[in-house]
C-alpha cells in the first residue's frame, strides 16, 4: 500500500473515532446552519482538524482542500481533498449512513483515495494503477449488463433546487427500467458502493469535489467508468456525475441524454 494511502487511512480512522465518540452526546452538539438544508456540526470541524493535523505531520508541504476550512494557501503539486463527515444530516439524525472521504491529487490528477465508514469499520482505498480494495480485499464493480434489473444510487438536489423538476424527470427515466433506486445520503459512500458492486450505478447533480473525488477513483480502479452528466470529462467543473460499471454506464448516459442538454 502506498505511504500516502497509509496516512490517509490513519487520518480517516482518527476522524472516525471522533465521529463515533460523538454519537453518545448528540443532544450536546453545536450545529450551525450554513445554508438552506446545509448544516455543519462541531464534529465535522473537529474531524477535519484531526485529518489535517495527521496530514501536516507527514506531509507539511502538501496543499489541502477541505469542506469546512477551504483551500490552503500552500503551493504544491499534491493536494488533499477532504470531507470529514459526508452525510452530516444523516449523522445528526443518527441515520446510519455517513463516511469520511479523503483523496489526493498530483498535478491535478486523482492518484489516491480513501472512504471510511466508521459504523461498519469499512475502509475503501485505491491508488491509481494499483486497483481498489475494501479492508484489504480487491474490489470489482458489478457485472450487471444494463439498466434492466440494476440497482442505482442517487442524490436529490436538496441544496440548489434549480434542477429539481428536471431531476425528477431523470428519476422517472431511471426508475422505470431498473430494480430500484436508493438515496442514502452520503455520495462518497454511494460511490464506494458502486466500486464494491453493491450498487450498479450512481448519478447526482451539483456535487462538490470533496463529495466525490475519492469515490470516483475507487470506481475507476475497480473497473468502472465515470463522467459528467453529458458523458464528458468536466465532472469537477460541473459537479454533475454519472458512475457505473461499463455496461450500465453506457445505458445511463443514453437514458439521461435527453435531459443533459438542459443542464449547465
mmCIF file of C-alpha atoms in Angstrom:
data_model
loop_
_atom_site.group_PDB
_atom_site.id
_atom_site.type_symbol
_atom_site.label_atom_id
_atom_site.label_comp_id
_atom_site.label_asym_id
_atom_site.label_seq_id
_atom_site.Cartn_x
_atom_site.Cartn_y
_atom_site.Cartn_z
ATOM 1 C CA UNK A 1 0.000 0.000 0.000
ATOM 2 C CA UNK A 2 1.290 3.449 -0.928
ATOM 3 C CA UNK A 3 2.579 5.557 2.004
ATOM 4 C CA UNK A 4 0.098 8.332 1.169
ATOM 5 C CA UNK A 5 -2.779 5.852 1.425
ATOM 6 C CA UNK A 6 -1.470 4.673 4.788
ATOM 7 C CA UNK A 7 -1.534 8.250 6.070
ATOM 8 C CA UNK A 8 -4.993 8.812 4.596
ATOM 9 C CA UNK A 9 -6.291 5.678 6.343
ATOM 10 C CA UNK A 10 -4.720 6.781 9.620
ATOM 11 C CA UNK A 11 -6.341 10.208 9.260
ATOM 12 C CA UNK A 12 -9.716 8.730 8.312
ATOM 13 C CA UNK A 13 -9.706 6.341 11.274
ATOM 14 C CA UNK A 14 -8.813 9.149 13.673
ATOM 15 C CA UNK A 15 -11.681 11.237 12.282
ATOM 16 C CA UNK A 16 -13.946 8.211 12.537
ATOM 17 C CA UNK A 17 -13.086 7.838 16.223
ATOM 18 C CA UNK A 18 -14.164 11.439 16.830
ATOM 19 C CA UNK A 19 -17.414 10.857 14.954
ATOM 20 C CA UNK A 20 -18.250 7.669 16.822
ATOM 21 C CA UNK A 21 -17.482 9.154 20.244
ATOM 22 C CA UNK A 22 -19.893 11.986 19.463
ATOM 23 C CA UNK A 23 -22.812 9.617 18.871
ATOM 24 C CA UNK A 24 -23.210 9.299 22.628
ATOM 25 C CA UNK A 25 -23.725 13.020 23.168
ATOM 26 C CA UNK A 26 -25.851 14.117 20.214
ATOM 27 C CA UNK A 27 -28.009 16.380 22.398
ATOM 28 C CA UNK A 28 -24.951 18.411 23.399
ATOM 29 C CA UNK A 29 -23.556 19.087 19.907
ATOM 30 C CA UNK A 30 -23.323 22.581 18.466
ATOM 31 C CA UNK A 31 -24.869 22.687 14.994
ATOM 32 C CA UNK A 32 -24.620 25.642 12.603
ATOM 33 C CA UNK A 33 -26.933 26.317 9.673
ATOM 34 C CA UNK A 34 -24.524 27.055 6.761
ATOM 35 C CA UNK A 35 -27.191 27.491 4.082
ATOM 36 C CA UNK A 36 -30.602 26.142 3.156
ATOM 37 C CA UNK A 37 -30.678 22.422 4.047
ATOM 38 C CA UNK A 38 -26.934 22.533 4.759
ATOM 39 C CA UNK A 39 -25.584 22.014 8.264
ATOM 40 C CA UNK A 40 -22.218 21.710 9.959
ATOM 41 C CA UNK A 41 -21.598 20.401 13.463
ATOM 42 C CA UNK A 42 -18.637 20.745 15.776
ATOM 43 C CA UNK A 43 -17.946 17.095 14.946
ATOM 44 C CA UNK A 44 -17.370 17.970 11.265
ATOM 45 C CA UNK A 45 -14.906 20.638 12.340
ATOM 46 C CA UNK A 46 -13.096 18.501 14.915
ATOM 47 C CA UNK A 47 -12.810 15.581 12.492
ATOM 48 C CA UNK A 48 -11.448 17.872 9.776
ATOM 49 C CA UNK A 49 -8.881 19.377 12.124
ATOM 50 C CA UNK A 50 -7.708 15.897 13.103
ATOM 51 C CA UNK A 51 -7.352 14.856 9.453
ATOM 52 C CA UNK A 52 -5.376 17.996 8.632
ATOM 53 C CA UNK A 53 -3.162 17.518 11.692
ATOM 54 C CA UNK A 54 -2.328 13.970 10.584
ATOM 55 C CA UNK A 55 -1.575 15.089 7.023
ATOM 56 C CA UNK A 56 0.545 18.045 8.122
ATOM 57 C CA UNK A 57 2.627 15.812 10.375
ATOM 58 C CA UNK A 58 3.524 13.537 7.453
ATOM 59 C CA UNK A 59 3.393 15.958 4.508
ATOM 60 C CA UNK A 60 3.680 19.553 5.764
ATOM 61 C CA UNK A 61 4.317 20.904 2.268
ATOM 62 C CA UNK A 62 1.166 19.457 0.636
ATOM 63 C CA UNK A 63 -1.858 21.607 -0.233
ATOM 64 C CA UNK A 64 -5.282 20.869 1.249
ATOM 65 C CA UNK A 65 -8.854 21.461 0.039
ATOM 66 C CA UNK A 66 -11.275 20.748 2.876
ATOM 67 C CA UNK A 67 -15.041 21.193 3.090
ATOM 68 C CA UNK A 68 -15.114 23.282 6.242
ATOM 69 C CA UNK A 69 -11.829 25.227 6.139
ATOM 70 C CA UNK A 70 -11.463 25.639 2.368
ATOM 71 C CA UNK A 71 -8.245 25.617 0.361
ATOM 72 C CA UNK A 72 -4.871 26.163 1.969
ATOM 73 C CA UNK A 73 -2.525 28.777 0.589
ATOM 74 C CA UNK A 74 0.242 26.198 0.219
ATOM 75 C CA UNK A 75 1.557 25.758 -3.307
ATOM 76 C CA UNK A 76 2.276 22.118 -4.027
ATOM 77 C CA UNK A 77 1.861 19.552 -6.791
ATOM 78 C CA UNK A 78 -0.029 17.460 -4.215
ATOM 79 C CA UNK A 79 -3.489 18.408 -2.996
ATOM 80 C CA UNK A 80 -5.543 16.527 -0.388
ATOM 81 C CA UNK A 81 -9.318 16.760 -0.836
ATOM 82 C CA UNK A 82 -11.170 16.176 2.421
ATOM 83 C CA UNK A 83 -14.751 15.654 3.518
ATOM 84 C CA UNK A 84 -14.520 14.937 7.253
ATOM 85 C CA UNK A 85 -18.150 13.832 7.570
ATOM 86 C CA UNK A 86 -20.032 13.163 4.352
ATOM 87 C CA UNK A 87 -23.651 12.796 5.342
ATOM 88 C CA UNK A 88 -23.847 15.305 8.193
ATOM 89 C CA UNK A 89 -27.652 15.392 8.111
ATOM 90 C CA UNK A 90 -27.726 11.608 8.438
ATOM 91 C CA UNK A 91 -25.292 11.790 11.338
ATOM 92 C CA UNK A 92 -27.319 14.435 13.160
ATOM 93 C CA UNK A 93 -30.427 12.260 12.863
ATOM 94 C CA UNK A 94 -28.453 9.095 13.644
ATOM 95 C CA UNK A 95 -29.427 7.625 10.288
ATOM 96 C CA UNK A 96 -26.595 5.098 9.882
ATOM 97 C CA UNK A 97 -25.074 6.158 6.576
ATOM 98 C CA UNK A 98 -22.161 8.596 6.679
ATOM 99 C CA UNK A 99 -18.464 8.489 5.944
ATOM 100 C CA UNK A 100 -15.057 10.143 5.886
ATOM 101 C CA UNK A 101 -13.680 10.870 2.405
ATOM 102 C CA UNK A 102 -10.044 11.677 1.573
ATOM 103 C CA UNK A 103 -8.491 11.906 -1.896
ATOM 104 C CA UNK A 104 -5.119 13.106 -3.167
ATOM 105 C CA UNK A 105 -4.459 14.791 -6.485
ATOM 106 C CA UNK A 106 -0.994 15.092 -8.009
ATOM 107 C CA UNK A 107 -0.656 17.751 -10.687
ATOM 108 C CA UNK A 108 -4.442 17.830 -10.911
ATOM 109 C CA UNK A 109 -4.929 14.089 -11.406
ATOM 110 C CA UNK A 110 -6.528 11.858 -8.792
ATOM 111 C CA UNK A 111 -3.949 9.396 -7.509
ATOM 112 C CA UNK A 112 -5.098 8.072 -4.121
ATOM 113 C CA UNK A 113 -8.431 7.627 -2.365
ATOM 114 C CA UNK A 114 -9.877 6.506 0.954
ATOM 115 C CA UNK A 115 -13.519 6.357 2.032
ATOM 116 C CA UNK A 116 -14.133 5.180 5.591
ATOM 117 C CA UNK A 117 -17.435 4.024 7.055
ATOM 118 C CA UNK A 118 -16.858 4.228 10.824
ATOM 119 C CA UNK A 119 -20.115 2.440 11.641
ATOM 120 C CA UNK A 120 -19.216 -0.696 9.700
ATOM 121 C CA UNK A 121 -15.449 -0.225 10.076
ATOM 122 C CA UNK A 122 -15.065 -0.475 6.298
ATOM 123 C CA UNK A 123 -12.067 1.117 4.600
ATOM 124 C CA UNK A 124 -12.370 1.555 0.826
ATOM 125 C CA UNK A 125 -8.990 2.505 -0.667
ATOM 126 C CA UNK A 126 -7.331 2.890 -4.055
ATOM 127 C CA UNK A 127 -4.197 4.122 -5.782
ATOM 128 C CA UNK A 128 -4.050 4.823 -9.497
ATOM 129 C CA UNK A 129 -2.932 1.721 -11.364
ATOM 130 C CA UNK A 130 -2.991 -0.465 -8.241
ATOM 131 C CA UNK A 131 -6.697 -1.311 -8.043
ATOM 132 C CA UNK A 132 -9.256 -0.701 -5.307
ATOM 133 C CA UNK A 133 -9.708 -2.548 -2.023
ATOM 134 C CA UNK A 134 -12.174 -2.966 0.817
ATOM 135 C CA UNK A 135 -10.421 -3.837 4.068
ATOM 136 C CA UNK A 136 -7.577 -5.320 2.043
ATOM 137 C CA UNK A 137 -9.704 -7.339 -0.381
ATOM 138 C CA UNK A 138 -9.814 -6.497 -4.082
ATOM 139 C CA UNK A 139 -12.893 -4.644 -5.335
ATOM 140 C CA UNK A 140 -14.643 -5.035 -8.678
ATOM 141 C CA UNK A 141 -17.715 -3.259 -9.993
ATOM 142 C CA UNK A 142 -20.823 -5.337 -10.612
ATOM 143 C CA UNK A 143 -21.415 -7.467 -13.688
ATOM 144 C CA UNK A 144 -24.873 -6.028 -14.463
ATOM 145 C CA UNK A 145 -25.435 -5.848 -18.224
ATOM 146 C CA UNK A 146 -27.700 -2.806 -18.403
ATOM 147 C CA UNK A 147 -30.460 -0.923 -16.627
ATOM 148 C CA UNK A 148 -32.806 -3.899 -16.590
ATOM 149 C CA UNK A 149 -32.625 -5.215 -13.034
ATOM 150 C CA UNK A 150 -29.902 -2.760 -11.996
ATOM 151 C CA UNK A 151 -29.839 -1.121 -8.563
ATOM 152 C CA UNK A 152 -28.849 2.546 -8.748
ATOM 153 C CA UNK A 153 -27.903 5.184 -6.213
ATOM 154 C CA UNK A 154 -28.617 8.891 -6.458
ATOM 155 C CA UNK A 155 -28.773 12.124 -4.512
ATOM 156 C CA UNK A 156 -31.600 14.648 -4.583
ATOM 157 C CA UNK A 157 -30.759 18.314 -5.401
ATOM 158 C CA UNK A 158 -31.764 19.477 -1.926
ATOM 159 C CA UNK A 159 -29.371 22.435 -1.586
ATOM 160 C CA UNK A 160 -29.556 24.017 -5.053
ATOM 161 C CA UNK A 161 -33.029 23.291 -6.401
ATOM 162 C CA UNK A 162 -32.657 24.887 -9.834
ATOM 163 C CA UNK A 163 -32.752 21.467 -11.433
ATOM 164 C CA UNK A 164 -35.350 19.849 -9.186
ATOM 165 C CA UNK A 165 -38.040 19.475 -11.861
ATOM 166 C CA UNK A 166 -35.513 18.239 -14.407
ATOM 167 C CA UNK A 167 -34.037 15.860 -11.865
ATOM 168 C CA UNK A 168 -37.476 14.358 -11.205
ATOM 169 C CA UNK A 169 -37.747 13.619 -14.917
ATOM 170 C CA UNK A 170 -34.359 11.906 -14.743
ATOM 171 C CA UNK A 171 -35.527 9.934 -11.721
ATOM 172 C CA UNK A 172 -38.571 8.697 -13.618
ATOM 173 C CA UNK A 173 -36.418 7.711 -16.604
ATOM 174 C CA UNK A 174 -34.139 5.714 -14.301
ATOM 175 C CA UNK A 175 -36.691 4.081 -12.022
ATOM 176 C CA UNK A 176 -38.908 2.557 -14.722
ATOM 177 C CA UNK A 177 -36.363 0.092 -16.201
ATOM 178 C CA UNK A 178 -34.338 -0.653 -13.044
ATOM 179 C CA UNK A 179 -34.760 -2.824 -9.973
ATOM 180 C CA UNK A 180 -34.825 0.294 -7.824
ATOM 181 C CA UNK A 181 -33.099 3.489 -6.751
ATOM 182 C CA UNK A 182 -31.552 4.232 -3.378
ATOM 183 C CA UNK A 183 -30.956 7.689 -1.898
ATOM 184 C CA UNK A 184 -28.881 7.007 1.205
ATOM 185 C CA UNK A 185 -27.417 10.472 1.819
ATOM 186 C CA UNK A 186 -23.622 10.072 1.558
ATOM 187 C CA UNK A 187 -22.355 10.462 -2.001
ATOM 188 C CA UNK A 188 -18.855 9.329 -1.053
ATOM 189 C CA UNK A 189 -20.224 6.081 0.352
ATOM 190 C CA UNK A 190 -22.618 5.620 -2.579
ATOM 191 C CA UNK A 191 -19.684 5.860 -4.985
ATOM 192 C CA UNK A 192 -17.689 3.417 -2.868
ATOM 193 C CA UNK A 193 -20.661 1.039 -3.096
ATOM 194 C CA UNK A 194 -20.531 1.263 -6.889
ATOM 195 C CA UNK A 195 -16.849 0.292 -6.717
ATOM 196 C CA UNK A 196 -17.775 -2.635 -4.464
ATOM 197 C CA UNK A 197 -20.585 -3.828 -6.742
ATOM 198 C CA UNK A 198 -23.259 -3.108 -4.121
ATOM 199 C CA UNK A 199 -24.756 -0.543 -6.482
ATOM 200 C CA UNK A 200 -24.619 -0.957 -10.259
ATOM 201 C CA UNK A 201 -24.545 2.778 -10.917
ATOM 202 C CA UNK A 202 -24.970 6.249 -9.458
ATOM 203 C CA UNK A 203 -25.779 9.755 -10.630
ATOM 204 C CA UNK A 204 -26.112 13.120 -8.924
ATOM 205 C CA UNK A 205 -26.042 16.838 -9.724
ATOM 206 C CA UNK A 206 -24.104 19.675 -8.091
ATOM 207 C CA UNK A 207 -21.635 17.696 -6.025
ATOM 208 C CA UNK A 208 -18.554 19.344 -4.555
ATOM 209 C CA UNK A 209 -15.039 17.959 -5.156
ATOM 210 C CA UNK A 210 -14.799 16.638 -1.592
ATOM 211 C CA UNK A 211 -18.076 14.730 -2.025
ATOM 212 C CA UNK A 212 -16.876 12.680 -4.965
ATOM 213 C CA UNK A 213 -13.103 12.808 -5.510
ATOM 214 C CA UNK A 214 -12.248 9.653 -3.570
ATOM 215 C CA UNK A 215 -15.257 7.732 -4.844
ATOM 216 C CA UNK A 216 -14.501 8.469 -8.479
ATOM 217 C CA UNK A 217 -11.025 6.979 -8.257
ATOM 218 C CA UNK A 218 -12.342 3.956 -6.347
ATOM 219 C CA UNK A 219 -14.753 3.225 -9.190
ATOM 220 C CA UNK A 220 -12.172 3.648 -11.926
ATOM 221 C CA UNK A 221 -9.715 1.388 -10.124
ATOM 222 C CA UNK A 222 -12.471 -1.204 -9.599
ATOM 223 C CA UNK A 223 -13.110 -1.346 -13.357
ATOM 224 C CA UNK A 224 -15.944 1.162 -13.613
ATOM 225 C CA UNK A 225 -16.458 4.356 -15.578
ATOM 226 C CA UNK A 226 -17.208 7.936 -14.552
ATOM 227 C CA UNK A 227 -18.199 11.084 -16.416
ATOM 228 C CA UNK A 228 -20.159 14.280 -16.141
ATOM 229 C CA UNK A 229 -23.884 14.171 -16.884
ATOM 230 C CA UNK A 230 -23.222 14.629 -20.608
ATOM 231 C CA UNK A 231 -20.750 11.755 -20.800
ATOM 232 C CA UNK A 232 -17.772 14.134 -20.856
ATOM 233 C CA UNK A 233 -14.812 14.865 -18.601
ATOM 234 C CA UNK A 234 -15.983 18.030 -16.824
ATOM 235 C CA UNK A 235 -17.002 16.372 -13.573
ATOM 236 C CA UNK A 236 -15.161 18.714 -11.221
ATOM 237 C CA UNK A 237 -16.103 21.796 -13.239
ATOM 238 C CA UNK A 238 -19.843 20.990 -13.235
ATOM 239 C CA UNK A 239 -20.313 18.830 -10.159
ATOM 240 C CA UNK A 240 -22.606 16.550 -12.173
ATOM 241 C CA UNK A 241 -21.634 12.875 -12.219
ATOM 242 C CA UNK A 242 -22.569 9.516 -13.690
ATOM 243 C CA UNK A 243 -20.681 6.452 -12.427
ATOM 244 C CA UNK A 244 -21.268 2.758 -13.052
ATOM 245 C CA UNK A 245 -19.878 -0.470 -14.379
ATOM 246 C CA UNK A 246 -19.134 -0.112 -18.120
ATOM 247 C CA UNK A 247 -22.405 -1.538 -19.495
ATOM 248 C CA UNK A 248 -24.667 0.210 -17.010
ATOM 249 C CA UNK A 249 -22.678 3.420 -17.541
ATOM 250 C CA UNK A 250 -23.368 3.332 -21.272
ATOM 251 C CA UNK A 251 -27.076 2.759 -20.643
ATOM 252 C CA UNK A 252 -27.266 5.552 -18.070
ATOM 253 C CA UNK A 253 -25.582 8.091 -20.339
ATOM 254 C CA UNK A 254 -28.025 7.177 -23.110
ATOM 255 C CA UNK A 255 -31.080 7.350 -20.846
ATOM 256 C CA UNK A 256 -30.073 10.704 -19.327
ATOM 257 C CA UNK A 257 -29.003 12.265 -22.629
ATOM 258 C CA UNK A 258 -32.413 13.924 -23.340
ATOM 259 C CA UNK A 259 -32.086 15.932 -20.110
ATOM 260 C CA UNK A 260 -28.350 16.635 -20.152
ATOM 261 C CA UNK A 261 -28.611 19.471 -22.693
ATOM 262 C CA UNK A 262 -30.768 21.422 -20.224
ATOM 263 C CA UNK A 263 -28.087 21.347 -17.537
ATOM 264 C CA UNK A 264 -25.208 23.813 -17.235
#
